[in-house]
Coordinates of C-alpha atoms in Angstrom, one line a residue:
X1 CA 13.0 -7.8 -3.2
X2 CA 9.4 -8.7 -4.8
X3 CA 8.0 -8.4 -1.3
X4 CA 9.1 -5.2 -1.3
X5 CA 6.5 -4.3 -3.4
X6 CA 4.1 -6.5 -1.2
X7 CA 4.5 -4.3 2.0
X8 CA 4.4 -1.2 -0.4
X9 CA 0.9 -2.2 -1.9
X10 CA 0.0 -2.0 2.0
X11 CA 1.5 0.8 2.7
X12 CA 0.1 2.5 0.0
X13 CA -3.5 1.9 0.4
X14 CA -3.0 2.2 4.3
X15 CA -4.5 5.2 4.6
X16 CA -7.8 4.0 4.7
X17 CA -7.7 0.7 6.0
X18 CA -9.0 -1.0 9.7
X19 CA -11.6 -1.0 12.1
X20 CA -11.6 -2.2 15.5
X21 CA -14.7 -1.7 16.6
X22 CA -17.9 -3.0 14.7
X23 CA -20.6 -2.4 17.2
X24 CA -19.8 1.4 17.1
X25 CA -20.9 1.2 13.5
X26 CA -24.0 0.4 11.4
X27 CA -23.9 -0.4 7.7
X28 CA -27.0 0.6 5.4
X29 CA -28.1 -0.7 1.7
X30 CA -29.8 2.5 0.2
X31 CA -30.6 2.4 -3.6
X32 CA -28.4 -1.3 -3.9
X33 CA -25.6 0.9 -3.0
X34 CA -24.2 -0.2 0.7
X35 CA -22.2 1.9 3.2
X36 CA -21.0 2.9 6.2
X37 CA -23.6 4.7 8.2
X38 CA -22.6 6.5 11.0
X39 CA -19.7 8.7 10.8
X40 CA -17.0 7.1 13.4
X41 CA -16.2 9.5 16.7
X42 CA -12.6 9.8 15.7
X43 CA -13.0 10.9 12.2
X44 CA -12.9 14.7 12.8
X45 CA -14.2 16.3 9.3
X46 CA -11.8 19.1 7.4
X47 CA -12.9 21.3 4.4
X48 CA -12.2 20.3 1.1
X49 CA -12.2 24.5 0.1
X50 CA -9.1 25.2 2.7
X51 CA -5.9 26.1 1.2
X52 CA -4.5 24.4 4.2
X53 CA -6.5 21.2 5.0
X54 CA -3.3 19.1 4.3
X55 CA -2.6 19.2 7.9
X56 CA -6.4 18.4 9.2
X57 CA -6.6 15.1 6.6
X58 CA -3.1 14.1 7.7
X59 CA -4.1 13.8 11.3
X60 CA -7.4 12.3 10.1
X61 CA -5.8 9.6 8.0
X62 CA -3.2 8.7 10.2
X63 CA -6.1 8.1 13.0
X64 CA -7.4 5.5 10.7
X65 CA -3.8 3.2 10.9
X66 CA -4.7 3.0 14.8
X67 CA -8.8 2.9 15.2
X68 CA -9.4 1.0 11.8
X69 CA -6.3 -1.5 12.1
X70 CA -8.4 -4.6 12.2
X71 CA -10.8 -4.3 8.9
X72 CA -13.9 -2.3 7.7
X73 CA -17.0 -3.7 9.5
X74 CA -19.7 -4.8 7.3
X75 CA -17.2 -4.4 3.8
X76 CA -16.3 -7.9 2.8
X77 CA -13.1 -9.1 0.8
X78 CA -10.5 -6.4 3.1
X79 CA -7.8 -8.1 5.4
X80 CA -6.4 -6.2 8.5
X81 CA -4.2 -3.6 8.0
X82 CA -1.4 -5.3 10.4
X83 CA -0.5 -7.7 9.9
X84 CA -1.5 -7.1 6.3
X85 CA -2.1 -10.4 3.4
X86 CA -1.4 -10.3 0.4
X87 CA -2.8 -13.5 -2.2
X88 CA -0.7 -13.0 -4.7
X89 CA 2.0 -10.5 -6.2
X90 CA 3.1 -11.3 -10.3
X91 CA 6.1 -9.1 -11.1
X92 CA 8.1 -8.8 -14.3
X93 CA 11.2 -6.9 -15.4
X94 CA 13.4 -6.7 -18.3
X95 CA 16.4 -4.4 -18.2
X96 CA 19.1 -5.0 -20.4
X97 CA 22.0 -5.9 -19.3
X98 CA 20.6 -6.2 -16.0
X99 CA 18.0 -8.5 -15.4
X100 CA 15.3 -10.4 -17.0
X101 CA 13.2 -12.0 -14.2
X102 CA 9.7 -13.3 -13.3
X103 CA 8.4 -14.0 -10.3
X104 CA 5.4 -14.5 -8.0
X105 CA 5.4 -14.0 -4.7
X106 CA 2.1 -15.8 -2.7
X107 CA 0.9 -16.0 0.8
X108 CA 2.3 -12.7 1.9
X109 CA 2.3 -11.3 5.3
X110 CA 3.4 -7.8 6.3
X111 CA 3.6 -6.3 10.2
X112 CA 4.7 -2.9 10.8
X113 CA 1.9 -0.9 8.8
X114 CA 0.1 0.4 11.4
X115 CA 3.2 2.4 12.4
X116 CA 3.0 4.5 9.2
X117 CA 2.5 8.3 9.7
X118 CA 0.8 10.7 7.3
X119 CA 3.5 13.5 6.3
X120 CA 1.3 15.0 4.1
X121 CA -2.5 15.3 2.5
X122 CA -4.2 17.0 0.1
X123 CA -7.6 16.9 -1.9
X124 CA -7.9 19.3 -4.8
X125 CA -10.9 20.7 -4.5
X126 CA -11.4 21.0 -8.8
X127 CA -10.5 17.1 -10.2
X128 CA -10.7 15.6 -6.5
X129 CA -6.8 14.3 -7.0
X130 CA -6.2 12.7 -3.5
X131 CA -2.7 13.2 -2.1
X132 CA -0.5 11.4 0.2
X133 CA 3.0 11.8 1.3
X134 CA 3.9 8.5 4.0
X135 CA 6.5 7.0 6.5
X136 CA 7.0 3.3 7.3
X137 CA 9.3 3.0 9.8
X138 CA 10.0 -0.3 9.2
X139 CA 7.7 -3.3 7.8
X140 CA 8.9 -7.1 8.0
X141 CA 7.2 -9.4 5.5
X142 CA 7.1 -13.1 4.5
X143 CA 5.6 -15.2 1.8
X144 CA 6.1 -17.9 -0.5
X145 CA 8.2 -17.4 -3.6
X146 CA 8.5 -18.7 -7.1
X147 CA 11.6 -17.2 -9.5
X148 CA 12.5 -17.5 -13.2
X149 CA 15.3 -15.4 -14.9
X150 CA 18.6 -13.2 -14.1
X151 CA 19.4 -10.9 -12.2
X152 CA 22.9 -8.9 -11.9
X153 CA 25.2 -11.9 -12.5
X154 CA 22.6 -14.3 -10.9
X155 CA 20.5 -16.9 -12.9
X156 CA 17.5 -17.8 -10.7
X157 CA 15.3 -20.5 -11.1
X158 CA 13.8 -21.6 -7.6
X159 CA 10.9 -21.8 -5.4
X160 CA 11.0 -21.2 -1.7
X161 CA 10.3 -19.2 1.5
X162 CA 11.6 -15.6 1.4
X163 CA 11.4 -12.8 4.3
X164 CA 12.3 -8.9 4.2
X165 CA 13.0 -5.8 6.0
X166 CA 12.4 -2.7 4.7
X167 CA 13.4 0.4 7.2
X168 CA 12.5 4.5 7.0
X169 CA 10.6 3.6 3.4
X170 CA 9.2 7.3 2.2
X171 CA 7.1 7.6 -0.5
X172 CA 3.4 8.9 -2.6
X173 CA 0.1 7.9 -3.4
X174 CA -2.1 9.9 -5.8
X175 CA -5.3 8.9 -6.9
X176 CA -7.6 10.6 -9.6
X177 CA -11.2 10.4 -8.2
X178 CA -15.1 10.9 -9.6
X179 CA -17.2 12.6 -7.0
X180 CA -20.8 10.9 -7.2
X181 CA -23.9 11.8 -5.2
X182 CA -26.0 8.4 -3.5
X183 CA -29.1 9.2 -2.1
X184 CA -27.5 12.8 -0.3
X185 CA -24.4 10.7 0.2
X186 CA -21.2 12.0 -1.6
X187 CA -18.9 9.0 -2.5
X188 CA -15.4 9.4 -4.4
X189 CA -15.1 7.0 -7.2
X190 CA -11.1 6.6 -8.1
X191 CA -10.4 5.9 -11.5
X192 CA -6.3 6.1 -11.2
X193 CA -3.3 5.3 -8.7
X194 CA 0.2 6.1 -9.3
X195 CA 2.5 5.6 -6.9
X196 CA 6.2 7.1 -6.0
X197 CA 8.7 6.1 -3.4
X198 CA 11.5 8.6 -2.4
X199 CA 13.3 7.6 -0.2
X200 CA 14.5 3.8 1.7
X201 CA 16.8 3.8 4.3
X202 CA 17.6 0.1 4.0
X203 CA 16.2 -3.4 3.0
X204 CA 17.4 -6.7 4.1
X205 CA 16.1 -9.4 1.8
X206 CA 16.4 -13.7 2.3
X207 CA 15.4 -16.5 0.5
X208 CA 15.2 -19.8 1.5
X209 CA 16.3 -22.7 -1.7
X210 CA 17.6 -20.2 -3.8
X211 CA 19.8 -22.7 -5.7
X212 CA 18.3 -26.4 -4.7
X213 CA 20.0 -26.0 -0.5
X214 CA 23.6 -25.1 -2.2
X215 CA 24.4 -23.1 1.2
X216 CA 27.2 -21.4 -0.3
X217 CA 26.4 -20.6 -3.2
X218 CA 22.6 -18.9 -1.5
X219 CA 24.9 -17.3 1.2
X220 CA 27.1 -15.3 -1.5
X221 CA 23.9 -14.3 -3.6
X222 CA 22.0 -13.0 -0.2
X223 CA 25.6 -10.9 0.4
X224 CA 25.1 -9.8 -3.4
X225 CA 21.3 -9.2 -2.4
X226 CA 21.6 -6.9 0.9
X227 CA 25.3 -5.1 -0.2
X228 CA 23.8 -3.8 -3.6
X229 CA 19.6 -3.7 -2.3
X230 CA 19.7 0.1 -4.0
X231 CA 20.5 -1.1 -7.4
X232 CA 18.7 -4.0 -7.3
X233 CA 15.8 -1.9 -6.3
X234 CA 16.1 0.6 -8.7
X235 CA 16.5 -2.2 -11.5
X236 CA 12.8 -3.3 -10.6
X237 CA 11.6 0.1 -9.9
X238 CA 9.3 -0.1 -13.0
X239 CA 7.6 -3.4 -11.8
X240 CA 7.1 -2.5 -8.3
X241 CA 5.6 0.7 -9.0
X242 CA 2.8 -1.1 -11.4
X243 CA 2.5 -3.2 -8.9
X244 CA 1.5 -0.7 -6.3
X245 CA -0.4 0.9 -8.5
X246 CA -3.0 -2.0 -9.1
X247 CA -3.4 -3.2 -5.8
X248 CA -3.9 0.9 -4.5
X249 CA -6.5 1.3 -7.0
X250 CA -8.1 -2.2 -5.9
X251 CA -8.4 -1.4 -2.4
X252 CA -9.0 2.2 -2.3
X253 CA -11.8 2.5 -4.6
X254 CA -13.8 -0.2 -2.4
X255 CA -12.9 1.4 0.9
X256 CA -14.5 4.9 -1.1
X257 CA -17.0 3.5 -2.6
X258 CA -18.1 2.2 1.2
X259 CA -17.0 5.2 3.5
X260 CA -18.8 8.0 2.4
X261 CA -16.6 11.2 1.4
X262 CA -18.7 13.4 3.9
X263 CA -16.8 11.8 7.0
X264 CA -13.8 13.3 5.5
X265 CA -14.6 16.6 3.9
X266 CA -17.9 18.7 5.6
X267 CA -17.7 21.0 2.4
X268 CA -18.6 18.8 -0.9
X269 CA -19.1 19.2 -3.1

């Protein structure tokens, strides 16, 4: 379950993610501010003033899972989109009664991001809040583990391999943004992230040395695991969310501060 939040992180900041082609694109240092360019073929450019550009910055986004799958050319520090890595993921949650768990999940590797479509997009054209409404159809993910605490009637103390399957995953992103002007360049600068998921049709979770090799004892907690993964997920709600919320943040406001806001939006400010 704390990959879930792994492949979530990814599929939050998705959006804007992945290059495959690098010698269709030039990067520039203006001002010690560097930057993509040369506005990429596919990116076809919608106006920010248009009650209705949701649907033109859908399409436009959800080109980006396909032509930018494989990293920003020339911006250092971003992984592919698919498979997507993750260093590390620190999650804690205390709800009583319930559970009172740590954990960190390291070495995390999610496929099935670049299958994500764009439901919905909006930029408002007053506070520049950035909008997204997504669906994963399904993302598999594995990683290293390392758990401390209780959870439901479990008391976990381990370290290990774990995998996951999370299928028909529906959720948010919204991001409060700056707009700032670099030498005739607009840029957004996001200051905020929040993150909301709405709806999961099903996660399959497994850990490897869960209770030092006691096969039984890991077999009925992975039962316990997969029969109640709703509750279970809506027990670490709070610390998945946070967690989506940093990474977003992270990763979007690079991927901004690099690709100017111009490629999107023809109308700025």
């Amino acid at each position: 379950m704390q990959q879930f939040s792994s492949f979530i992180s990814c599929a939050n900041f998705a959006i804007i993610l992945a290059l495959t082609t690098c010698s269709q694109l030039a990067v520039v240092v203006v001002s010690g501010h560097e930057y993509l360019r040369e506005k990429p073929s596919f990116l076809q450019q919608c106006h920010l003033h248009d009650q209705i550009n949701g649907k033109c910055l859908a399409n436009v986004f959800e080109n980006l899972f396909t032509e930018w799958r494989n990293g920003v050319p020339g911006l250092k520090g971003l992984s592919s989109l698919d498979p997507f890595h993750v260093k590390r993921v620190r999650l804690s949650q205390q709800t009583p009664g319930l559970a009172d768990i740590k954990a960190e999940l390291t070495n995390m590797v999610a496929h099935g991001m670049s299958g994500t479509r764009v439901l919905k997009t909006a930029v408002n054209d007053k506070d520049y809040t950035i909008e997204f409404k997504l669906h994963t159809p399904s993302v598999r993910a594995e990683g290293d583990y390392q758990v401390n605490g209780r959870i439901l009637i479990l008391n976990l103390n381990s370290v290990g391999k774990m995998s996951s399957t999370v299928e028909n995953l529906e959720y948010r992103i919204s991001c409060k943004a700056n707009l700032k002007k670099i030498d005739g360049q607009y840029f957004f600068d996001l200051i905020s992230a929040t993150s909301r998921i709405d709806k999961i049709g099903n996660f399959k979770i497994h850990f490897t040395n869960l209770f030092s090799g006691n096969r039984e004892l890991e077999n009925s907690a992975h039962e316990l695991f997969n029969t109640n993964w709703r509750e279970i997920f809506e027990i670490m709600r709070p610390a998945f969310g946070q967690t989506i919320n940093t990474i977003v943040l992270n990763r979007y406001k690079k991927i901004l501060s690099y690709v100017p806001a111009n490629y999107f939006l023809d109308d700025l400010p």
